PDB file of C-alpha atoms in Angstrom:
ATOM      1  CA  MET F 246     110.072 223.874 111.089  1.00  0.00           C
ATOM      2  CA  ALA F 247     112.169 223.492 114.293  1.00  0.00           C
ATOM      3  CA  ILE F 248     115.939 223.278 113.821  1.00  0.00           C
ATOM      4  CA  LYS F 249     117.288 220.360 115.841  1.00  0.00           C
ATOM      5  CA  SER F 250     120.140 221.392 118.227  1.00  0.00           C
ATOM      6  CA  SER F 251     123.548 219.748 118.182  1.00  0.00           C
ATOM      7  CA  ALA F 252     126.257 221.204 120.273  1.00  0.00           C
ATOM      8  CA  LYS F 253     124.392 224.392 120.903  1.00  0.00           C
ATOM      9  CA  THR F 254     120.700 225.011 121.390  1.00  0.00           C
ATOM     10  CA  THR F 255     119.002 226.937 118.418  1.00  0.00           C
ATOM     11  CA  ILE F 256     116.069 228.897 119.174  1.00  0.00           C
ATOM     12  CA  ASP F 257     113.108 227.868 117.075  1.00  0.00           C
ATOM     13  CA  PRO F 258     111.701 231.075 115.284  1.00  0.00           C
ATOM     14  CA  MET F 259     108.078 229.780 115.615  1.00  0.00           C
ATOM     15  CA  SER F 260     108.658 229.429 119.268  1.00  0.00           C
ATOM     16  CA  VAL F 261     109.935 233.127 119.419  1.00  0.00           C
ATOM     17  CA  LYS F 262     106.624 234.220 117.864  1.00  0.00           C
ATOM     18  CA  TYR F 263     104.625 232.591 120.705  1.00  0.00           C
ATOM     19  CA  ALA F 264     107.094 233.449 123.420  1.00  0.00           C
ATOM     20  CA  SER F 265     106.729 237.045 122.624  1.00  0.00           C
ATOM     21  CA  GLU F 266     102.934 236.795 123.078  1.00  0.00           C
ATOM     22  CA  MET F 267     103.072 234.963 126.475  1.00  0.00           C
ATOM     23  CA  SER F 268     103.258 238.115 128.617  1.00  0.00           C
ATOM     24  CA  GLN F 269     100.043 239.336 127.004  1.00  0.00           C
ATOM     25  CA  TRP F 270      98.323 235.936 127.852  1.00  0.00           C
ATOM     26  CA  THR F 271      99.651 236.089 131.360  1.00  0.00           C
ATOM     27  CA  VAL F 272      98.044 239.545 131.709  1.00  0.00           C
ATOM     28  CA  PHE F 273      94.802 237.986 130.221  1.00  0.00           C
ATOM     29  CA  TRP F 274      94.718 235.316 133.055  1.00  0.00           C
ATOM     30  CA  GLY F 275      95.280 237.957 135.679  1.00  0.00           C
ATOM     31  CA  LEU F 276      92.548 240.116 134.236  1.00  0.00           C
ATOM     32  CA  MET F 277      90.117 237.208 134.241  1.00  0.00           C
ATOM     33  CA  PHE F 278      90.846 236.721 137.879  1.00  0.00           C
ATOM     34  CA  VAL F 279      90.182 240.456 138.614  1.00  0.00           C
ATOM     35  CA  VAL F 280      86.888 240.199 136.831  1.00  0.00           C
ATOM     36  CA  CYS F 281      85.907 237.020 138.644  1.00  0.00           C
ATOM     37  CA  ARG F 282      86.956 238.374 141.982  1.00  0.00           C
ATOM     38  CA  PHE F 283      85.550 241.941 141.932  1.00  0.00           C
ATOM     39  CA  ALA F 284      82.501 241.494 139.608  1.00  0.00           C
ATOM     40  CA  LEU F 285      81.224 238.055 138.881  1.00  0.00           C
ATOM     41  CA  PHE F 286      81.834 236.131 142.163  1.00  0.00           C
ATOM     42  CA  LYS F 287      82.676 238.958 144.689  1.00  0.00           C
ATOM     43  CA  LYS F 288      80.598 237.297 147.359  1.00  0.00           C
ATOM     44  CA  TYR F 289      82.994 234.364 147.357  1.00  0.00           C
ATOM     45  CA  SER F 290      86.604 234.080 148.387  1.00  0.00           C
ATOM     46  CA  THR F 291      89.628 235.047 146.600  1.00  0.00           C
ATOM     47  CA  ASP F 292      90.539 231.367 146.224  1.00  0.00           C
ATOM     48  CA  PHE F 293      87.071 230.648 144.549  1.00  0.00           C
ATOM     49  CA  SER F 294      87.846 233.175 141.764  1.00  0.00           C
ATOM     50  CA  ASN F 295      91.342 231.718 141.215  1.00  0.00           C
ATOM     51  CA  ARG F 296      89.781 228.315 140.920  1.00  0.00           C
ATOM     52  CA  VAL F 297      87.353 229.444 138.318  1.00  0.00           C
ATOM     53  CA  VAL F 298      90.310 230.846 136.228  1.00  0.00           C
ATOM     54  CA  SER F 299      92.001 227.449 136.684  1.00  0.00           C
ATOM     55  CA  ILE F 300      89.107 225.556 135.515  1.00  0.00           C
ATOM     56  CA  VAL F 301      88.869 227.784 132.285  1.00  0.00           C
ATOM     57  CA  HIS F 302      92.534 227.112 131.795  1.00  0.00           C
ATOM     58  CA  ALA F 303      92.164 223.333 132.352  1.00  0.00           C
ATOM     59  CA  VAL F 304      89.361 223.200 129.614  1.00  0.00           C
ATOM     60  CA  VAL F 305      91.406 225.207 127.230  1.00  0.00           C
ATOM     61  CA  ALA F 306      94.530 222.961 127.830  1.00  0.00           C
ATOM     62  CA  ILE F 307      92.514 219.848 127.431  1.00  0.00           C
ATOM     63  CA  TYR F 308      91.245 220.834 124.155  1.00  0.00           C
ATOM     64  CA  TYR F 309      94.447 222.232 122.624  1.00  0.00           C
ATOM     65  CA  SER F 310      96.530 219.303 123.837  1.00  0.00           C
ATOM     66  CA  TYR F 311      94.062 216.724 122.626  1.00  0.00           C
ATOM     67  CA  VAL F 312      93.969 218.221 119.060  1.00  0.00           C
ATOM     68  CA  THR F 313      97.784 217.949 118.914  1.00  0.00           C
ATOM     69  CA  PHE F 314      97.497 214.151 119.067  1.00  0.00           C
ATOM     70  CA  GLU F 315      97.562 213.360 115.326  1.00  0.00           C
ATOM     71  CA  ASN F 316      96.995 209.588 115.809  1.00  0.00           C
ATOM     72  CA  GLY F 317      94.248 209.855 118.690  1.00  0.00           C
ATOM     73  CA  TRP F 318      95.121 208.546 122.056  1.00  0.00           C
ATOM     74  CA  ASP F 319      98.103 206.652 120.838  1.00  0.00           C
ATOM     75  CA  GLY F 320      99.543 209.941 119.420  1.00  0.00           C
ATOM     76  CA  MET F 321     100.642 211.091 123.098  1.00  0.00           C
ATOM     77  CA  PHE F 322     103.496 208.583 122.752  1.00  0.00           C
ATOM     78  CA  ASP F 323     104.585 209.635 119.206  1.00  0.00           C
ATOM     79  CA  ASN F 324     107.679 211.518 118.253  1.00  0.00           C
ATOM     80  CA  ILE F 325     109.265 211.609 121.668  1.00  0.00           C
ATOM     81  CA  GLY F 326     112.071 214.181 121.748  1.00  0.00           C
ATOM     82  CA  GLY F 327     111.286 215.277 118.198  1.00  0.00           C
ATOM     83  CA  ALA F 328     110.605 218.700 116.725  1.00  0.00           C
ATOM     84  CA  ASN F 329     107.478 220.499 117.819  1.00  0.00           C
ATOM     85  CA  THR F 330     104.442 221.059 115.547  1.00  0.00           C
ATOM     86  CA  GLU F 331     102.979 224.527 115.614  1.00  0.00           C
ATOM     87  CA  ALA F 332      99.939 223.359 117.404  1.00  0.00           C
ATOM     88  CA  GLN F 333     102.155 221.843 120.242  1.00  0.00           C
ATOM     89  CA  THR F 334     103.976 225.100 120.658  1.00  0.00           C
ATOM     90  CA  LEU F 335     100.790 227.147 120.799  1.00  0.00           C
ATOM     91  CA  CYS F 336      99.382 224.647 123.467  1.00  0.00           C
ATOM     92  CA  MET F 337     102.571 224.879 125.531  1.00  0.00           C
ATOM     93  CA  ALA F 338     102.822 228.663 125.204  1.00  0.00           C
ATOM     94  CA  ILE F 339      99.206 229.200 126.460  1.00  0.00           C
ATOM     95  CA  SER F 340      99.742 226.965 129.407  1.00  0.00           C
ATOM     96  CA  LEU F 341     103.165 228.441 130.323  1.00  0.00           C
ATOM     97  CA  SER F 342     101.483 231.917 130.489  1.00  0.00           C
ATOM     98  CA  TYR F 343      98.740 230.449 132.831  1.00  0.00           C
ATOM     99  CA  PHE F 344     101.193 228.901 135.060  1.00  0.00           C
ATOM    100  CA  THR F 345     103.290 232.166 135.226  1.00  0.00           C
ATOM    101  CA  TYR F 346     100.056 233.757 136.608  1.00  0.00           C
ATOM    102  CA  ASP F 347      99.355 230.945 138.929  1.00  0.00           C
ATOM    103  CA  LEU F 348     102.766 230.754 140.186  1.00  0.00           C
ATOM    104  CA  ILE F 349     102.546 234.308 141.254  1.00  0.00           C
ATOM    105  CA  TYR F 350      99.170 233.702 142.943  1.00  0.00           C
ATOM    106  CA  CYS F 351     100.390 230.626 144.910  1.00  0.00           C
ATOM    107  CA  ALA F 352     103.678 232.329 145.961  1.00  0.00           C
ATOM    108  CA  LEU F 353     101.703 235.196 147.365  1.00  0.00           C
ATOM    109  CA  GLY F 354      99.335 232.817 149.108  1.00  0.00           C
ATOM    110  CA  GLY F 355     102.276 230.753 150.555  1.00  0.00           C
ATOM    111  CA  ASP F 356     101.171 227.522 148.707  1.00  0.00           C
ATOM    112  CA  PHE F 357     104.649 226.007 148.727  1.00  0.00           C
ATOM    113  CA  MET F 358     103.667 222.584 147.310  1.00  0.00           C
ATOM    114  CA  SER F 359     101.908 224.258 144.230  1.00  0.00           C
ATOM    115  CA  VAL F 360     104.858 226.632 143.712  1.00  0.00           C
ATOM    116  CA  VAL F 361     107.242 223.507 143.554  1.00  0.00           C
ATOM    117  CA  HIS F 362     104.841 221.718 141.179  1.00  0.00           C
ATOM    118  CA  HIS F 363     104.514 224.762 138.901  1.00  0.00           C
ATOM    119  CA  MET F 364     108.409 225.236 138.725  1.00  0.00           C
ATOM    120  CA  PHE F 365     108.743 221.684 137.368  1.00  0.00           C
ATOM    121  CA  THR F 366     105.996 222.194 134.996  1.00  0.00           C
ATOM    122  CA  MET F 367     107.092 225.705 133.868  1.00  0.00           C
ATOM    123  CA  GLY F 368     110.757 224.479 133.329  1.00  0.00           C
ATOM    124  CA  GLY F 369     109.611 221.687 131.008  1.00  0.00           C
ATOM    125  CA  LEU F 370     107.251 223.962 129.067  1.00  0.00           C
ATOM    126  CA  ALA F 371     109.687 226.747 128.731  1.00  0.00           C
ATOM    127  CA  SER F 372     112.238 224.341 127.296  1.00  0.00           C
ATOM    128  CA  GLY F 373     109.805 222.995 124.761  1.00  0.00           C
ATOM    129  CA  VAL F 374     108.629 226.348 123.599  1.00  0.00           C
ATOM    130  CA  LEU F 375     112.125 227.896 123.314  1.00  0.00           C
ATOM    131  CA  ASN F 376     114.010 224.951 121.843  1.00  0.00           C
ATOM    132  CA  GLY F 377     111.257 223.775 119.502  1.00  0.00           C
ATOM    133  CA  ARG F 378     111.330 220.120 120.505  1.00  0.00           C
ATOM    134  CA  SER F 379     109.935 217.602 123.025  1.00  0.00           C
ATOM    135  CA  GLY F 380     106.528 219.065 122.332  1.00  0.00           C
ATOM    136  CA  ALA F 381     104.891 215.621 122.057  1.00  0.00           C
ATOM    137  CA  GLU F 382     105.691 214.413 125.533  1.00  0.00           C
ATOM    138  CA  LEU F 383     105.267 217.760 127.126  1.00  0.00           C
ATOM    139  CA  VAL F 384     101.875 218.257 125.679  1.00  0.00           C
ATOM    140  CA  ALA F 385     100.890 214.662 126.568  1.00  0.00           C
ATOM    141  CA  CYS F 386     102.054 215.372 130.173  1.00  0.00           C
ATOM    142  CA  LEU F 387     100.016 218.642 130.186  1.00  0.00           C
ATOM    143  CA  PHE F 388      96.941 216.700 128.975  1.00  0.00           C
ATOM    144  CA  LEU F 389      97.277 213.982 131.816  1.00  0.00           C
ATOM    145  CA  MET F 390      97.831 216.833 134.402  1.00  0.00           C
ATOM    146  CA  GLU F 391      94.834 218.894 133.383  1.00  0.00           C
ATOM    147  CA  VAL F 392      92.283 216.307 132.604  1.00  0.00           C
ATOM    148  CA  SER F 393      91.511 215.867 136.341  1.00  0.00           C
ATOM    149  CA  ASN F 394      91.748 219.558 137.227  1.00  0.00           C
ATOM    150  CA  PRO F 395      88.302 220.737 136.578  1.00  0.00           C
ATOM    151  CA  SER F 396      86.959 218.176 139.056  1.00  0.00           C
ATOM    152  CA  LEU F 397      89.693 219.202 141.465  1.00  0.00           C
ATOM    153  CA  HIS F 398      88.794 222.764 141.594  1.00  0.00           C
ATOM    154  CA  LEU F 399      85.029 222.044 141.555  1.00  0.00           C
ATOM    155  CA  ARG F 400      85.614 220.364 144.915  1.00  0.00           C
ATOM    156  CA  THR F 401      86.379 223.602 146.543  1.00  0.00           C
ATOM    157  CA  VAL F 402      83.824 225.589 144.461  1.00  0.00           C
ATOM    158  CA  PHE F 403      81.030 223.192 145.681  1.00  0.00           C
ATOM    159  CA  ILE F 404      82.157 223.595 149.283  1.00  0.00           C
ATOM    160  CA  GLU F 405      81.908 227.482 149.152  1.00  0.00           C
ATOM    161  CA  MET F 406      78.496 227.235 147.381  1.00  0.00           C
ATOM    162  CA  GLY F 407      77.295 225.040 150.318  1.00  0.00           C
ATOM    163  CA  LEU F 408      77.156 221.784 148.335  1.00  0.00           C
ATOM    164  CA  LYS F 409      79.889 219.848 150.140  1.00  0.00           C
ATOM    165  CA  THR F 410      77.559 217.024 151.377  1.00  0.00           C
ATOM    166  CA  SER F 411      75.467 216.900 148.178  1.00  0.00           C
ATOM    167  CA  MET F 412      75.607 213.777 145.870  1.00  0.00           C
ATOM    168  CA  LEU F 413      76.843 216.032 142.989  1.00  0.00           C
ATOM    169  CA  ALA F 414      79.893 216.985 145.074  1.00  0.00           C
ATOM    170  CA  SER F 415      80.546 213.260 146.080  1.00  0.00           C
ATOM    171  CA  ILE F 416      80.277 212.173 142.441  1.00  0.00           C
ATOM    172  CA  ASN F 417      82.517 215.031 141.448  1.00  0.00           C
ATOM    173  CA  SER F 418      85.215 213.905 144.047  1.00  0.00           C
ATOM    174  CA  LEU F 419      85.105 210.413 142.946  1.00  0.00           C
ATOM    175  CA  VAL F 420      85.444 211.387 139.286  1.00  0.00           C
ATOM    176  CA  PHE F 421      88.511 213.519 140.215  1.00  0.00           C
ATOM    177  CA  ALA F 422      90.174 210.873 142.302  1.00  0.00           C
ATOM    178  CA  LEU F 423      89.669 208.036 139.593  1.00  0.00           C
ATOM    179  CA  MET F 424      90.859 210.370 136.693  1.00  0.00           C
ATOM    180  CA  PHE F 425      93.796 211.424 138.763  1.00  0.00           C
ATOM    181  CA  LEU F 426      95.030 208.080 139.517  1.00  0.00           C
ATOM    182  CA  MET F 427      94.447 206.705 135.982  1.00  0.00           C
ATOM    183  CA  CYS F 428      96.194 209.622 134.197  1.00  0.00           C
ATOM    184  CA  ARG F 429      99.058 210.256 136.591  1.00  0.00           C
ATOM    185  CA  LEU F 430      99.835 206.907 138.033  1.00  0.00           C
ATOM    186  CA  VAL F 431      98.790 204.508 135.257  1.00  0.00           C
ATOM    187  CA  ILE F 432      99.381 206.305 131.963  1.00  0.00           C
ATOM    188  CA  GLY F 433     101.883 208.857 133.284  1.00  0.00           C
ATOM    189  CA  PRO F 434     104.705 206.629 134.374  1.00  0.00           C
ATOM    190  CA  PRO F 435     105.333 204.967 130.808  1.00  0.00           C
ATOM    191  CA  LEU F 436     105.229 208.473 129.380  1.00  0.00           C
ATOM    192  CA  VAL F 437     107.842 209.663 131.953  1.00  0.00           C
ATOM    193  CA  TRP F 438     109.895 206.630 131.251  1.00  0.00           C
ATOM    194  CA  LYS F 439     109.989 207.337 127.468  1.00  0.00           C
ATOM    195  CA  THR F 440     110.895 210.935 128.282  1.00  0.00           C
ATOM    196  CA  LEU F 441     113.706 209.909 130.508  1.00  0.00           C
ATOM    197  CA  ALA F 442     115.070 207.419 127.975  1.00  0.00           C
ATOM    198  CA  SER F 443     115.082 209.663 125.069  1.00  0.00           C
ATOM    199  CA  PRO F 444     118.542 210.975 124.199  1.00  0.00           C
ATOM    200  CA  ASP F 445     117.032 214.052 122.466  1.00  0.00           C
ATOM    201  CA  ASN F 446     115.368 215.485 125.442  1.00  0.00           C
ATOM    202  CA  ASP F 447     116.993 218.306 127.473  1.00  0.00           C
ATOM    203  CA  TYR F 448     117.761 217.433 131.207  1.00  0.00           C
ATOM    204  CA  ILE F 449     115.307 220.073 132.265  1.00  0.00           C
ATOM    205  CA  VAL F 450     112.464 218.228 130.366  1.00  0.00           C
ATOM    206  CA  LYS F 451     113.471 214.977 132.085  1.00  0.00           C
ATOM    207  CA  ALA F 452     113.719 216.561 135.434  1.00  0.00           C
ATOM    208  CA  GLY F 453     110.295 218.174 134.927  1.00  0.00           C
ATOM    209  CA  GLY F 454     108.613 214.882 134.069  1.00  0.00           C
ATOM    210  CA  PHE F 455     110.207 213.081 136.968  1.00  0.00           C
ATOM    211  CA  GLY F 456     109.413 215.748 139.346  1.00  0.00           C
ATOM    212  CA  ILE F 457     105.654 215.939 138.391  1.00  0.00           C
ATOM    213  CA  LEU F 458     105.503 212.064 138.809  1.00  0.00           C
ATOM    214  CA  ALA F 459     107.082 212.295 142.177  1.00  0.00           C
ATOM    215  CA  VAL F 460     104.531 214.957 143.306  1.00  0.00           C
ATOM    216  CA  SER F 461     101.714 212.931 141.854  1.00  0.00           C
ATOM    217  CA  VAL F 462     102.734 209.827 143.732  1.00  0.00           C
ATOM    218  CA  PHE F 463     102.880 211.959 146.932  1.00  0.00           C
ATOM    219  CA  TRP F 464      99.408 213.338 146.140  1.00  0.00           C
ATOM    220  CA  GLY F 465      98.104 209.812 145.152  1.00  0.00           C
ATOM    221  CA  MET F 466      98.007 208.581 148.868  1.00  0.00           C
ATOM    222  CA  SER F 467      95.562 211.420 149.734  1.00  0.00           C
ATOM    223  CA  ILE F 468      93.562 210.616 146.549  1.00  0.00           C
ATOM    224  CA  ILE F 469      93.018 206.926 147.556  1.00  0.00           C
ATOM    225  CA  ARG F 470      91.588 208.215 150.804  1.00  0.00           C
ATOM    226  CA  ILE F 471      89.205 210.388 148.919  1.00  0.00           C
ATOM    227  CA  ILE F 472      87.914 207.415 146.837  1.00  0.00           C
ATOM    228  CA  VAL F 473      87.389 205.341 150.042  1.00  0.00           C
ATOM    229  CA  LYS F 474      85.330 208.257 151.718  1.00  0.00           C
ATOM    230  CA  GLU F 475      83.327 209.092 148.722  1.00  0.00           C
ATOM    231  CA  VAL F 476      82.444 205.510 147.960  1.00  0.00           C
ATOM    232  CA  LYS F 477      81.309 204.996 151.598  1.00  0.00           C
ATOM    233  CA  LYS F 478      79.124 208.170 151.255  1.00  0.00           C
ATOM    234  CA  LEU F 479      77.520 207.116 147.928  1.00  0.00           C
ATOM    235  CA  MET F 480      76.900 203.570 149.464  1.00  0.00           C
ATOM    236  CA  GLY F 481      75.085 204.962 152.328  1.00  0.00           C
ATOM    237  CA  GLY F 482      77.719 205.043 154.857  1.00  0.00           C
ATOM    238  CA  GLY F 483      76.518 208.311 156.365  1.00  0.00           C
ATOM    239  CA  LYS F 484      77.888 211.754 155.905  1.00  0.00           C
ATOM    240  CA  ALA F 485      81.577 212.270 155.621  1.00  0.00           C
ATOM    241  CA  LYS F 486      83.334 213.952 158.506  1.00  0.00           C
ATOM    242  CA  GLN F 487      83.720 217.651 158.020  1.00  0.00           C
ATOM    243  CA  ALA F 488      87.304 218.594 156.798  1.00  0.00           C
TER     244      ALA F 488
END
């Protein structure tokens, strides 16, 4: 059981257990990338292999985060600022290990926007894992972030596979755009508000939630353009212009 902090922050013993394993999981994500890049998908680009790893993580994160919702979909708004369950700590630790791997990858590739996004995400997750609280809102935020990511990464995968103008790619892009807007700009803001309003949340958790929402709003403008373009394609408006 997590120990709630008062004047000083107390490290939750359960969190120490998972924090000690995160370096191994980070190595696991790195090894998965190496296998994809030099064995399974060596005819494709480096980015292709990284996106395969990202898809695997998204599926894992969606599953582990959803099973923590004890009351179904309504569970993502339960126990804001409260003590973590073991399932929540496990979910956050696994994803924190992935974001550590991907932060290194993005930094080496010069992807500044993703680096900023990851820093906000990792700050919140690290606080949740080490302090043993705020797991409910952090895992809910993780779920809302990751649920659209398989479709996001499949967009690039389809392009490299020569399927950019296919109906499958158009449907995938439309699914991505709609899920992104619904999760991040419809369901997300009330969750961020509850996180900011909770007196039990650390400032880093609040800053992380607000930062991710701000980045999501910035990306949302581009997402709306994707919806318009793909609807026109599916309605017979001709081939989309090449990016």
